[in-house]
Amino acid sequence: MCIRDRYMGYYWILEQLDIYRPFVWEYSRLNVTSTVTSKRKLHKLIHENYVNGWDDPRVPTLNGLRRRGYTSQSINDFCDAVSVTRRGNENIIQVQLLEHFVRKDLDKNASRTMGVLDPVKLILTNLPENHEEKVQAPNFPKELERGYHTIYLHREVYIDREDVKAEDHSSFFGAAPGKIVGLKYAHHFKCTAVKTNEQGEIILVEGELLPEHKDKVKGHLHWVSVKDSLDCEIRLYDRLFLHENPGELDNYIDVLNPQSLVVKRKAKFSKHLKDIKREDKFQFERVGFFSVDYDTCLLYTSPSPRDS
């Protein structure tokens, strides 16, 4: 790519060196909403420490996209779909289209597992201390022929704090006192107690496992056995800017999204993932797609499967 008024100087050098003069094609920049692709603007973001370098998963560099879990196939599919234009740099493509191709590729290639981002302990009080039950969970629920992995159900499991309420209401599908919900791929359980601290934060859930309960329930919760859990830090990345087209603003720094990075330092995931390698990708069911970063157990989020 080249700027037109630089052609003559470019061609003059080639002529003086007596080397091949290629034909130069001009294309406009591929702009995507909620970010900036101008090198000048990116330089300011990076060198004034608004983001953490050229490979920060929030910036649209190849290394940034790679760390975020975007695959080469999804980027190629996106570029094929939007094609190219020579109409100038004012064109802008919705970032949702890029995320669509990322989800489409990861849905086919990222195996499913379970992880709990904000864990609270659930004690199944009607089980003995030494209870252990094998549970077979599919790697790809829509393609069962692609195999299963084994997880274990024990007396104590972690569930996500956002899946628990001290008081139930009709639009809530999680656990609340007196309510029956399911543990994904395992059994249903009845929530018998929800305990909170002085600030009203939920700190413990008690329930009874109901292996014989077959009635339909509203919700099935993701979970990880306490005995089989590993600690990890998870970084949830959102759009870098709150404005759809920050590049058109003089004060684009003022519309940075303060929630573009949220760190979950006490997350739990199943120990069957203990041998994950750099750039391995998988989906925490009911949460989103993740990719293993350069440091072991540091996970980065790709677009959530629940995004519209």
mmCIF file of N, CA and C in Angstrom, residues 153-287:
data_model
loop_
_atom_site.group_PDB
_atom_site.id
_atom_site.type_symbol
_atom_site.label_atom_id
_atom_site.label_comp_id
_atom_site.label_asym_id
_atom_site.label_seq_id
_atom_site.Cartn_x
_atom_site.Cartn_y
_atom_site.Cartn_z
ATOM 1 N N LEU A 153 -17.705 -35.474 40.614
ATOM 2 C CA LEU A 153 -18.618 -34.786 41.512
ATOM 3 C C LEU A 153 -18.320 -35.226 42.943
ATOM 4 N N HIS A 154 -18.013 -34.268 43.807
ATOM 5 C CA HIS A 154 -17.763 -34.528 45.219
ATOM 6 C C HIS A 154 -18.785 -33.784 46.079
ATOM 7 N N ARG A 155 -18.647 -33.922 47.380
ATOM 8 C CA ARG A 155 -19.586 -33.290 48.309
ATOM 9 C C ARG A 155 -19.541 -31.760 48.213
ATOM 10 N N GLU A 156 -18.363 -31.225 47.920
ATOM 11 C CA GLU A 156 -18.207 -29.783 47.826
ATOM 12 C C GLU A 156 -17.812 -29.398 46.406
ATOM 13 N N VAL A 157 -18.555 -28.461 45.834
ATOM 14 C CA VAL A 157 -18.256 -27.968 44.494
ATOM 15 C C VAL A 157 -18.298 -26.441 44.509
ATOM 16 N N TYR A 158 -17.643 -25.854 43.531
ATOM 17 C CA TYR A 158 -17.738 -24.413 43.327
ATOM 18 C C TYR A 158 -18.782 -24.121 42.251
ATOM 19 N N ILE A 159 -19.626 -23.136 42.519
ATOM 20 C CA ILE A 159 -20.508 -22.600 41.500
ATOM 21 C C ILE A 159 -20.258 -21.097 41.418
ATOM 22 N N ASP A 160 -20.806 -20.458 40.403
ATOM 23 C CA ASP A 160 -20.556 -19.028 40.229
ATOM 24 C C ASP A 160 -21.476 -18.204 41.108
ATOM 25 N N ARG A 161 -20.911 -17.203 41.759
ATOM 26 C CA ARG A 161 -21.666 -16.372 42.682
ATOM 27 C C ARG A 161 -22.879 -15.719 42.013
ATOM 28 N N GLU A 162 -22.752 -15.384 40.743
ATOM 29 C CA GLU A 162 -23.868 -14.732 40.053
ATOM 30 C C GLU A 162 -25.022 -15.695 39.783
ATOM 31 N N ASP A 163 -24.791 -16.986 39.994
ATOM 32 C CA ASP A 163 -25.850 -17.984 39.824
ATOM 33 C C ASP A 163 -26.583 -18.275 41.127
ATOM 34 N N VAL A 164 -26.383 -17.449 42.145
ATOM 35 C CA VAL A 164 -27.016 -17.669 43.447
ATOM 36 C C VAL A 164 -27.671 -16.376 43.923
ATOM 37 N N LYS A 165 -28.884 -16.496 44.460
ATOM 38 C CA LYS A 165 -29.582 -15.367 45.071
ATOM 39 C C LYS A 165 -30.086 -15.779 46.446
ATOM 40 N N ALA A 166 -30.045 -14.836 47.379
ATOM 41 C CA ALA A 166 -30.592 -15.106 48.704
ATOM 42 C C ALA A 166 -32.118 -15.167 48.656
ATOM 43 N N GLU A 167 -32.713 -14.471 47.678
ATOM 44 C CA GLU A 167 -34.160 -14.513 47.476
ATOM 45 C C GLU A 167 -34.436 -14.755 45.996
ATOM 46 N N ASP A 168 -35.317 -15.690 45.712
ATOM 47 C CA ASP A 168 -35.620 -16.064 44.336
ATOM 48 C C ASP A 168 -36.580 -15.064 43.703
ATOM 49 N N HIS A 169 -36.525 -14.977 42.370
ATOM 50 C CA HIS A 169 -37.558 -14.244 41.639
ATOM 51 C C HIS A 169 -37.787 -14.943 40.299
ATOM 52 N N SER A 170 -38.889 -14.626 39.651
ATOM 53 C CA SER A 170 -39.370 -15.408 38.519
ATOM 54 C C SER A 170 -38.414 -15.428 37.326
ATOM 55 N N SER A 171 -37.633 -14.384 37.138
ATOM 56 C CA SER A 171 -36.752 -14.314 35.972
ATOM 57 C C SER A 171 -35.351 -14.863 36.254
ATOM 58 N N PHE A 172 -35.137 -15.387 37.460
ATOM 59 C CA PHE A 172 -33.830 -15.894 37.840
ATOM 60 C C PHE A 172 -33.804 -17.403 37.684
ATOM 61 N N PHE A 173 -32.809 -17.935 36.972
ATOM 62 C CA PHE A 173 -32.728 -19.363 36.694
ATOM 63 C C PHE A 173 -31.699 -20.089 37.556
ATOM 64 N N GLY A 174 -31.059 -19.371 38.479
ATOM 65 C CA GLY A 174 -30.038 -19.981 39.313
ATOM 66 C C GLY A 174 -30.582 -20.541 40.604
ATOM 67 N N ALA A 175 -29.676 -20.708 41.577
ATOM 68 C CA ALA A 175 -30.033 -21.329 42.854
ATOM 69 C C ALA A 175 -30.512 -20.276 43.849
ATOM 70 N N ALA A 176 -31.538 -20.642 44.608
ATOM 71 C CA ALA A 176 -32.081 -19.812 45.684
ATOM 72 C C ALA A 176 -32.734 -20.760 46.684
ATOM 73 N N PRO A 177 -32.875 -20.352 47.938
ATOM 74 C CA PRO A 177 -33.439 -21.249 48.954
ATOM 75 C C PRO A 177 -34.785 -21.844 48.524
ATOM 76 N N GLY A 178 -34.875 -23.183 48.622
ATOM 77 C CA GLY A 178 -36.090 -23.897 48.272
ATOM 78 C C GLY A 178 -36.224 -24.251 46.806
ATOM 79 N N LYS A 179 -35.297 -23.832 45.988
ATOM 80 C CA LYS A 179 -35.396 -24.015 44.537
ATOM 81 C C LYS A 179 -34.542 -25.195 44.074
ATOM 82 N N ILE A 180 -35.027 -25.907 43.049
ATOM 83 C CA ILE A 180 -34.292 -27.036 42.473
ATOM 84 C C ILE A 180 -33.712 -26.610 41.129
ATOM 85 N N VAL A 181 -32.417 -26.785 40.981
ATOM 86 C CA VAL A 181 -31.730 -26.511 39.726
ATOM 87 C C VAL A 181 -30.784 -27.672 39.431
ATOM 88 N N GLY A 182 -30.169 -27.651 38.262
ATOM 89 C CA GLY A 182 -29.289 -28.739 37.872
ATOM 90 C C GLY A 182 -27.824 -28.359 37.924
ATOM 91 N N LEU A 183 -26.975 -29.354 38.152
ATOM 92 C CA LEU A 183 -25.541 -29.223 37.945
ATOM 93 C C LEU A 183 -25.252 -29.816 36.571
ATOM 94 N N LYS A 184 -24.704 -29.039 35.684
ATOM 95 C CA LYS A 184 -24.564 -29.433 34.285
ATOM 96 C C LYS A 184 -23.858 -30.776 34.143
ATOM 97 N N TYR A 185 -24.499 -31.676 33.391
ATOM 98 C CA TYR A 185 -24.045 -33.041 33.113
ATOM 99 C C TYR A 185 -24.112 -33.970 34.319
ATOM 100 N N ALA A 186 -24.529 -33.455 35.481
ATOM 101 C CA ALA A 186 -24.656 -34.302 36.672
ATOM 102 C C ALA A 186 -26.132 -34.353 37.080
ATOM 103 N N HIS A 187 -26.428 -34.187 38.363
ATOM 104 C CA HIS A 187 -27.790 -34.319 38.879
ATOM 105 C C HIS A 187 -28.386 -32.954 39.220
ATOM 106 N N HIS A 188 -29.668 -32.995 39.588
ATOM 107 C CA HIS A 188 -30.321 -31.810 40.130
ATOM 108 C C HIS A 188 -30.010 -31.715 41.630
ATOM 109 N N PHE A 189 -30.123 -30.508 42.162
ATOM 110 C CA PHE A 189 -29.998 -30.351 43.607
ATOM 111 C C PHE A 189 -30.978 -29.291 44.074
ATOM 112 N N LYS A 190 -31.364 -29.416 45.340
ATOM 113 C CA LYS A 190 -32.250 -28.430 45.962
ATOM 114 C C LYS A 190 -31.438 -27.538 46.874
ATOM 115 N N CYS A 191 -31.528 -26.254 46.651
ATOM 116 C CA CYS A 191 -30.825 -25.300 47.503
ATOM 117 C C CYS A 191 -31.573 -25.183 48.827
ATOM 118 N N THR A 192 -30.882 -25.421 49.915
ATOM 119 C CA THR A 192 -31.523 -25.387 51.237
ATOM 120 C C THR A 192 -31.135 -24.158 52.055
ATOM 121 N N ALA A 193 -29.994 -23.538 51.722
ATOM 122 C CA ALA A 193 -29.566 -22.358 52.491
ATOM 123 C C ALA A 193 -28.560 -21.551 51.683
ATOM 124 N N VAL A 194 -28.656 -20.242 51.845
ATOM 125 C CA VAL A 194 -27.683 -19.316 51.256
ATOM 126 C C VAL A 194 -27.192 -18.419 52.376
ATOM 127 N N LYS A 195 -25.888 -18.455 52.635
ATOM 128 C CA LYS A 195 -25.330 -17.683 53.737
ATOM 129 C C LYS A 195 -24.562 -16.480 53.208
ATOM 130 N N THR A 196 -24.726 -15.347 53.894
ATOM 131 C CA THR A 196 -24.083 -14.107 53.481
ATOM 132 C C THR A 196 -23.267 -13.523 54.628
ATOM 133 N N ASN A 197 -22.364 -12.609 54.275
ATOM 134 C CA ASN A 197 -21.598 -11.909 55.305
ATOM 135 C C ASN A 197 -22.295 -10.601 55.680
ATOM 136 N N GLU A 198 -21.640 -9.785 56.479
ATOM 137 C CA GLU A 198 -22.253 -8.542 56.953
ATOM 138 C C GLU A 198 -22.531 -7.562 55.818
ATOM 139 N N GLN A 199 -21.787 -7.681 54.713
ATOM 140 C CA GLN A 199 -21.991 -6.796 53.571
ATOM 141 C C GLN A 199 -23.052 -7.326 52.598
ATOM 142 N N GLY A 200 -23.648 -8.471 52.951
ATOM 143 C CA GLY A 200 -24.662 -9.048 52.086
ATOM 144 C C GLY A 200 -24.113 -9.896 50.956
ATOM 145 N N GLU A 201 -22.790 -10.136 50.946
ATOM 146 C CA GLU A 201 -22.179 -10.961 49.905
ATOM 147 C C GLU A 201 -22.383 -12.441 50.221
ATOM 148 N N ILE A 202 -22.698 -13.197 49.207
ATOM 149 C CA ILE A 202 -22.924 -14.635 49.380
ATOM 150 C C ILE A 202 -21.583 -15.328 49.606
ATOM 151 N N ILE A 203 -21.482 -16.086 50.701
ATOM 152 C CA ILE A 203 -20.212 -16.729 51.047
ATOM 153 C C ILE A 203 -20.315 -18.254 51.099
ATOM 154 N N LEU A 204 -21.536 -18.794 51.127
ATOM 155 C CA LEU A 204 -21.699 -20.248 51.198
ATOM 156 C C LEU A 204 -23.108 -20.628 50.771
ATOM 157 N N VAL A 205 -23.192 -21.753 50.059
ATOM 158 C CA VAL A 205 -24.487 -22.300 49.647
ATOM 159 C C VAL A 205 -24.565 -23.748 50.115
ATOM 160 N N GLU A 206 -25.712 -24.123 50.629
ATOM 161 C CA GLU A 206 -25.933 -25.513 51.022
ATOM 162 C C GLU A 206 -27.095 -26.072 50.221
ATOM 163 N N GLY A 207 -27.007 -27.361 49.924
ATOM 164 C CA GLY A 207 -28.061 -27.997 49.151
ATOM 165 C C GLY A 207 -28.056 -29.494 49.327
ATOM 166 N N GLU A 208 -29.055 -30.140 48.747
ATOM 167 C CA GLU A 208 -29.159 -31.595 48.780
ATOM 168 C C GLU A 208 -29.208 -32.118 47.352
ATOM 169 N N LEU A 209 -28.341 -33.086 47.058
ATOM 170 C CA LEU A 209 -28.323 -33.682 45.726
ATOM 171 C C LEU A 209 -29.556 -34.559 45.553
ATOM 172 N N LEU A 210 -30.174 -34.494 44.362
ATOM 173 C CA LEU A 210 -31.404 -35.241 44.074
ATOM 174 C C LEU A 210 -31.196 -36.119 42.844
ATOM 175 N N PRO A 211 -30.485 -37.237 42.991
ATOM 176 C CA PRO A 211 -30.176 -38.084 41.824
ATOM 177 C C PRO A 211 -31.413 -38.629 41.115
ATOM 178 N N GLU A 212 -32.513 -38.790 41.847
ATOM 179 C CA GLU A 212 -33.711 -39.381 41.256
ATOM 180 C C GLU A 212 -34.662 -38.340 40.678
ATOM 181 N N HIS A 213 -34.351 -37.084 40.846
ATOM 182 C CA HIS A 213 -35.254 -36.024 40.369
ATOM 183 C C HIS A 213 -35.112 -35.868 38.857
ATOM 184 N N LYS A 214 -36.219 -36.091 38.138
ATOM 185 C CA LYS A 214 -36.178 -36.055 36.681
ATOM 186 C C LYS A 214 -37.054 -34.952 36.087
ATOM 187 N N ASP A 215 -37.759 -34.220 36.919
ATOM 188 C CA ASP A 215 -38.594 -33.142 36.395
ATOM 189 C C ASP A 215 -37.719 -32.062 35.772
ATOM 190 N N LYS A 216 -38.303 -31.348 34.820
ATOM 191 C CA LYS A 216 -37.571 -30.288 34.146
ATOM 192 C C LYS A 216 -37.301 -29.134 35.107
ATOM 193 N N VAL A 217 -36.082 -28.593 35.047
ATOM 194 C CA VAL A 217 -35.739 -27.452 35.886
ATOM 195 C C VAL A 217 -35.357 -26.276 34.979
ATOM 196 N N LYS A 218 -35.448 -25.079 35.546
ATOM 197 C CA LYS A 218 -35.193 -23.878 34.749
ATOM 198 C C LYS A 218 -33.723 -23.724 34.360
ATOM 199 N N GLY A 219 -32.837 -24.008 35.304
ATOM 200 C CA GLY A 219 -31.431 -23.725 35.052
ATOM 201 C C GLY A 219 -30.509 -24.893 35.332
ATOM 202 N N HIS A 220 -29.425 -24.980 34.575
ATOM 203 C CA HIS A 220 -28.353 -25.937 34.829
ATOM 204 C C HIS A 220 -27.060 -25.134 34.990
ATOM 205 N N LEU A 221 -26.410 -25.257 36.134
ATOM 206 C CA LEU A 221 -25.271 -24.421 36.477
ATOM 207 C C LEU A 221 -23.952 -25.106 36.129
ATOM 208 N N HIS A 222 -22.996 -24.310 35.689
ATOM 209 C CA HIS A 222 -21.642 -24.851 35.526
ATOM 210 C C HIS A 222 -20.996 -24.922 36.905
ATOM 211 N N TRP A 223 -20.070 -25.833 37.083
ATOM 212 C CA TRP A 223 -19.509 -26.105 38.399
ATOM 213 C C TRP A 223 -18.136 -26.755 38.249
ATOM 214 N N VAL A 224 -17.374 -26.726 39.326
ATOM 215 C CA VAL A 224 -16.081 -27.401 39.397
ATOM 216 C C VAL A 224 -15.958 -27.982 40.799
ATOM 217 N N SER A 225 -15.600 -29.251 40.891
ATOM 218 C CA SER A 225 -15.403 -29.884 42.188
ATOM 219 C C SER A 225 -14.263 -29.205 42.943
ATOM 220 N N VAL A 226 -14.451 -28.987 44.240
ATOM 221 C CA VAL A 226 -13.412 -28.351 45.046
ATOM 222 C C VAL A 226 -12.132 -29.200 45.026
ATOM 223 N N LYS A 227 -12.272 -30.509 45.163
ATOM 224 C CA LYS A 227 -11.102 -31.383 45.189
ATOM 225 C C LYS A 227 -10.369 -31.406 43.858
ATOM 226 N N ASP A 228 -11.084 -31.172 42.775
ATOM 227 C CA ASP A 228 -10.495 -31.270 41.444
ATOM 228 C C ASP A 228 -10.230 -29.909 40.811
ATOM 229 N N SER A 229 -10.236 -28.862 41.605
ATOM 230 C CA SER A 229 -10.096 -27.520 41.034
ATOM 231 C C SER A 229 -8.654 -27.024 41.081
ATOM 232 N N LEU A 230 -8.320 -26.187 40.141
ATOM 233 C CA LEU A 230 -7.041 -25.494 40.116
ATOM 234 C C LEU A 230 -7.310 -23.993 40.095
ATOM 235 N N ASP A 231 -6.418 -23.242 40.738
ATOM 236 C CA ASP A 231 -6.557 -21.788 40.752
ATOM 237 C C ASP A 231 -6.013 -21.203 39.451
ATOM 238 N N CYS A 232 -6.619 -20.131 39.009
ATOM 239 C CA CYS A 232 -6.071 -19.428 37.855
ATOM 240 C C CYS A 232 -6.524 -17.973 37.874
ATOM 241 N N GLU A 233 -5.797 -17.157 37.140
ATOM 242 C CA GLU A 233 -6.185 -15.763 36.938
ATOM 243 C C GLU A 233 -6.758 -15.648 35.537
ATOM 244 N N ILE A 234 -7.922 -15.051 35.448
ATOM 245 C CA ILE A 234 -8.581 -14.878 34.153
ATOM 246 C C ILE A 234 -8.777 -13.397 33.895
ATOM 247 N N ARG A 235 -8.469 -12.992 32.677
ATOM 248 C CA ARG A 235 -8.630 -11.594 32.276
ATOM 249 C C ARG A 235 -9.739 -11.506 31.242
ATOM 250 N N LEU A 236 -10.757 -10.762 31.576
ATOM 251 C CA LEU A 236 -11.907 -10.586 30.690
ATOM 252 C C LEU A 236 -11.754 -9.266 29.943
ATOM 253 N N TYR A 237 -11.673 -9.350 28.621
ATOM 254 C CA TYR A 237 -11.483 -8.163 27.809
ATOM 255 C C TYR A 237 -12.775 -7.776 27.094
ATOM 256 N N ASP A 238 -13.065 -6.491 27.130
ATOM 257 C CA ASP A 238 -14.230 -5.948 26.452
ATOM 258 C C ASP A 238 -13.739 -4.959 25.397
ATOM 259 N N ARG A 239 -14.667 -4.274 24.741
ATOM 260 C CA ARG A 239 -14.301 -3.278 23.744
ATOM 261 C C ARG A 239 -13.425 -2.208 24.379
ATOM 262 N N LEU A 240 -12.427 -1.728 23.644
ATOM 263 C CA LEU A 240 -11.491 -0.759 24.184
ATOM 264 C C LEU A 240 -12.118 0.621 24.362
ATOM 265 N N PHE A 241 -13.075 0.964 23.489
ATOM 266 C CA PHE A 241 -13.698 2.283 23.547
ATOM 267 C C PHE A 241 -15.209 2.160 23.708
ATOM 268 N N LEU A 242 -15.791 3.149 24.368
ATOM 269 C CA LEU A 242 -17.238 3.210 24.525
ATOM 270 C C LEU A 242 -17.910 3.810 23.299
ATOM 271 N N HIS A 243 -17.173 4.587 22.530
ATOM 272 C CA HIS A 243 -17.698 5.212 21.318
ATOM 273 C C HIS A 243 -17.520 4.264 20.137
ATOM 274 N N GLU A 244 -18.497 4.240 19.235
ATOM 275 C CA GLU A 244 -18.425 3.315 18.108
ATOM 276 C C GLU A 244 -17.294 3.660 17.150
ATOM 277 N N ASN A 245 -17.032 4.949 16.964
ATOM 278 C CA ASN A 245 -15.985 5.368 16.039
ATOM 279 C C ASN A 245 -15.050 6.363 16.730
ATOM 280 N N PRO A 246 -14.226 5.899 17.655
ATOM 281 C CA PRO A 246 -13.359 6.819 18.408
ATOM 282 C C PRO A 246 -12.345 7.537 17.532
ATOM 283 N N GLY A 247 -12.005 6.946 16.379
ATOM 284 C CA GLY A 247 -11.016 7.557 15.513
ATOM 285 C C GLY A 247 -11.429 8.912 14.968
ATOM 286 N N GLU A 248 -12.731 9.195 14.950
ATOM 287 C CA GLU A 248 -13.194 10.474 14.428
ATOM 288 C C GLU A 248 -13.170 11.579 15.487
ATOM 289 N N LEU A 249 -12.835 11.226 16.724
ATOM 290 C CA LEU A 249 -12.853 12.191 17.820
ATOM 291 C C LEU A 249 -11.461 12.739 18.089
ATOM 292 N N ASP A 250 -11.390 14.020 18.399
ATOM 293 C CA ASP A 250 -10.118 14.602 18.814
ATOM 294 C C ASP A 250 -9.735 14.126 20.212
ATOM 295 N N ASN A 251 -10.748 13.930 21.056
ATOM 296 C CA ASN A 251 -10.515 13.508 22.447
ATOM 297 C C ASN A 251 -10.842 12.026 22.631
ATOM 298 N N TYR A 252 -10.334 11.195 21.718
ATOM 299 C CA TYR A 252 -10.677 9.772 21.763
ATOM 300 C C TYR A 252 -10.235 9.097 23.067
ATOM 301 N N ILE A 253 -9.238 9.646 23.730
ATOM 302 C CA ILE A 253 -8.808 9.077 25.013
ATOM 303 C C ILE A 253 -9.931 9.169 26.048
ATOM 304 N N ASP A 254 -10.777 10.187 25.943
ATOM 305 C CA ASP A 254 -11.847 10.395 26.925
ATOM 306 C C ASP A 254 -12.940 9.336 26.850
ATOM 307 N N VAL A 255 -13.001 8.577 25.740
ATOM 308 C CA VAL A 255 -14.059 7.565 25.602
ATOM 309 C C VAL A 255 -13.494 6.149 25.744
ATOM 310 N N LEU A 256 -12.304 6.031 26.361
ATOM 311 C CA LEU A 256 -11.790 4.691 26.687
ATOM 312 C C LEU A 256 -12.748 3.998 27.654
ATOM 313 N N ASN A 257 -12.929 2.718 27.464
ATOM 314 C CA ASN A 257 -13.821 1.926 28.317
ATOM 315 C C ASN A 257 -13.086 1.539 29.603
ATOM 316 N N PRO A 258 -13.507 2.041 30.766
ATOM 317 C CA PRO A 258 -12.804 1.705 32.013
ATOM 318 C C PRO A 258 -12.935 0.238 32.396
ATOM 319 N N GLN A 259 -13.904 -0.452 31.775
ATOM 320 C CA GLN A 259 -14.099 -1.881 32.049
ATOM 321 C C GLN A 259 -13.579 -2.754 30.910
ATOM 322 N N SER A 260 -12.668 -2.220 30.104
ATOM 323 C CA SER A 260 -12.141 -3.013 28.986
ATOM 324 C C SER A 260 -11.292 -4.190 29.468
ATOM 325 N N LEU A 261 -10.818 -4.119 30.707
ATOM 326 C CA LEU A 261 -10.084 -5.235 31.316
ATOM 327 C C LEU A 261 -10.581 -5.454 32.731
ATOM 328 N N VAL A 262 -11.101 -6.655 32.989
ATOM 329 C CA VAL A 262 -11.523 -7.057 34.328
ATOM 330 C C VAL A 262 -10.768 -8.336 34.675
ATOM 331 N N VAL A 263 -10.065 -8.323 35.794
ATOM 332 C CA VAL A 263 -9.235 -9.462 36.183
ATOM 333 C C VAL A 263 -9.920 -10.254 37.292
ATOM 334 N N LYS A 264 -10.081 -11.553 37.062
ATOM 335 C CA LYS A 264 -10.612 -12.468 38.068
ATOM 336 C C LYS A 264 -9.446 -13.294 38.607
ATOM 337 N N ARG A 265 -8.987 -12.940 39.812
ATOM 338 C CA ARG A 265 -7.769 -13.551 40.350
ATOM 339 C C ARG A 265 -8.018 -14.836 41.131
ATOM 340 N N LYS A 266 -9.275 -15.155 41.418
ATOM 341 C CA LYS A 266 -9.565 -16.338 42.232
ATOM 342 C C LYS A 266 -10.433 -17.339 41.485
ATOM 343 N N ALA A 267 -10.319 -17.343 40.180
ATOM 344 C CA ALA A 267 -11.119 -18.261 39.367
ATOM 345 C C ALA A 267 -10.656 -19.708 39.569
ATOM 346 N N LYS A 268 -11.551 -20.631 39.256
ATOM 347 C CA LYS A 268 -11.265 -22.061 39.389
ATOM 348 C C LYS A 268 -11.586 -22.763 38.075
ATOM 349 N N PHE A 269 -10.760 -23.742 37.730
ATOM 350 C CA PHE A 269 -11.102 -24.597 36.596
ATOM 351 C C PHE A 269 -10.659 -26.022 36.887
ATOM 352 N N SER A 270 -11.177 -26.938 36.106
ATOM 353 C CA SER A 270 -10.985 -28.354 36.383
ATOM 354 C C SER A 270 -9.547 -28.779 36.117
ATOM 355 N N LYS A 271 -9.034 -29.665 36.968
ATOM 356 C CA LYS A 271 -7.631 -30.063 36.850
ATOM 357 C C LYS A 271 -7.367 -30.942 35.629
ATOM 358 N N HIS A 272 -8.411 -31.363 34.918
ATOM 359 C CA HIS A 272 -8.139 -32.116 33.692
ATOM 360 C C HIS A 272 -7.516 -31.213 32.627
ATOM 361 N N LEU A 273 -7.496 -29.882 32.893
ATOM 362 C CA LEU A 273 -6.855 -28.934 31.984
ATOM 363 C C LEU A 273 -5.438 -28.570 32.419
ATOM 364 N N LYS A 274 -4.881 -29.304 33.377
ATOM 365 C CA LYS A 274 -3.588 -28.911 33.963
ATOM 366 C C LYS A 274 -2.454 -28.933 32.945
ATOM 367 N N ASP A 275 -2.605 -29.650 31.844
ATOM 368 C CA ASP A 275 -1.528 -29.740 30.855
ATOM 369 C C ASP A 275 -1.767 -28.834 29.650
ATOM 370 N N ILE A 276 -2.627 -27.835 29.796
ATOM 371 C CA ILE A 276 -2.870 -26.929 28.685
ATOM 372 C C ILE A 276 -1.593 -26.205 28.279
ATOM 373 N N LYS A 277 -1.513 -25.886 26.986
ATOM 374 C CA LYS A 277 -0.316 -25.269 26.434
ATOM 375 C C LYS A 277 -0.645 -23.891 25.871
ATOM 376 N N ARG A 278 0.383 -23.133 25.624
ATOM 377 C CA ARG A 278 0.254 -21.794 25.052
ATOM 378 C C ARG A 278 -0.629 -21.827 23.804
ATOM 379 N N GLU A 279 -1.593 -20.934 23.776
ATOM 380 C CA GLU A 279 -2.518 -20.732 22.668
ATOM 381 C C GLU A 279 -3.564 -21.836 22.528
ATOM 382 N N ASP A 280 -3.624 -22.792 23.466
ATOM 383 C CA ASP A 280 -4.760 -23.720 23.480
ATOM 384 C C ASP A 280 -6.039 -22.927 23.699
ATOM 385 N N LYS A 281 -7.106 -23.367 23.061
ATOM 386 C CA LYS A 281 -8.377 -22.649 23.152
ATOM 387 C C LYS A 281 -9.482 -23.602 23.577
ATOM 388 N N PHE A 282 -10.392 -23.096 24.390
ATOM 389 C CA PHE A 282 -11.519 -23.898 24.840
ATOM 390 C C PHE A 282 -12.629 -22.962 25.279
ATOM 391 N N GLN A 283 -13.788 -23.548 25.527
ATOM 392 C CA GLN A 283 -14.915 -22.753 26.004
ATOM 393 C C GLN A 283 -15.293 -23.179 27.413
ATOM 394 N N PHE A 284 -15.332 -22.214 28.342
ATOM 395 C CA PHE A 284 -15.978 -22.458 29.623
ATOM 396 C C PHE A 284 -17.474 -22.363 29.366
ATOM 397 N N GLU A 285 -18.169 -23.462 29.552
ATOM 398 C CA GLU A 285 -19.597 -23.484 29.214
ATOM 399 C C GLU A 285 -20.357 -22.437 30.025
ATOM 400 N N ARG A 286 -21.258 -21.750 29.348
ATOM 401 C CA ARG A 286 -22.088 -20.678 29.886
ATOM 402 C C ARG A 286 -21.293 -19.398 30.170
ATOM 403 N N VAL A 287 -20.014 -19.365 29.799
ATOM 404 C CA VAL A 287 -19.204 -18.182 30.097
ATOM 405 C C VAL A 287 -18.647 -17.568 28.820
#
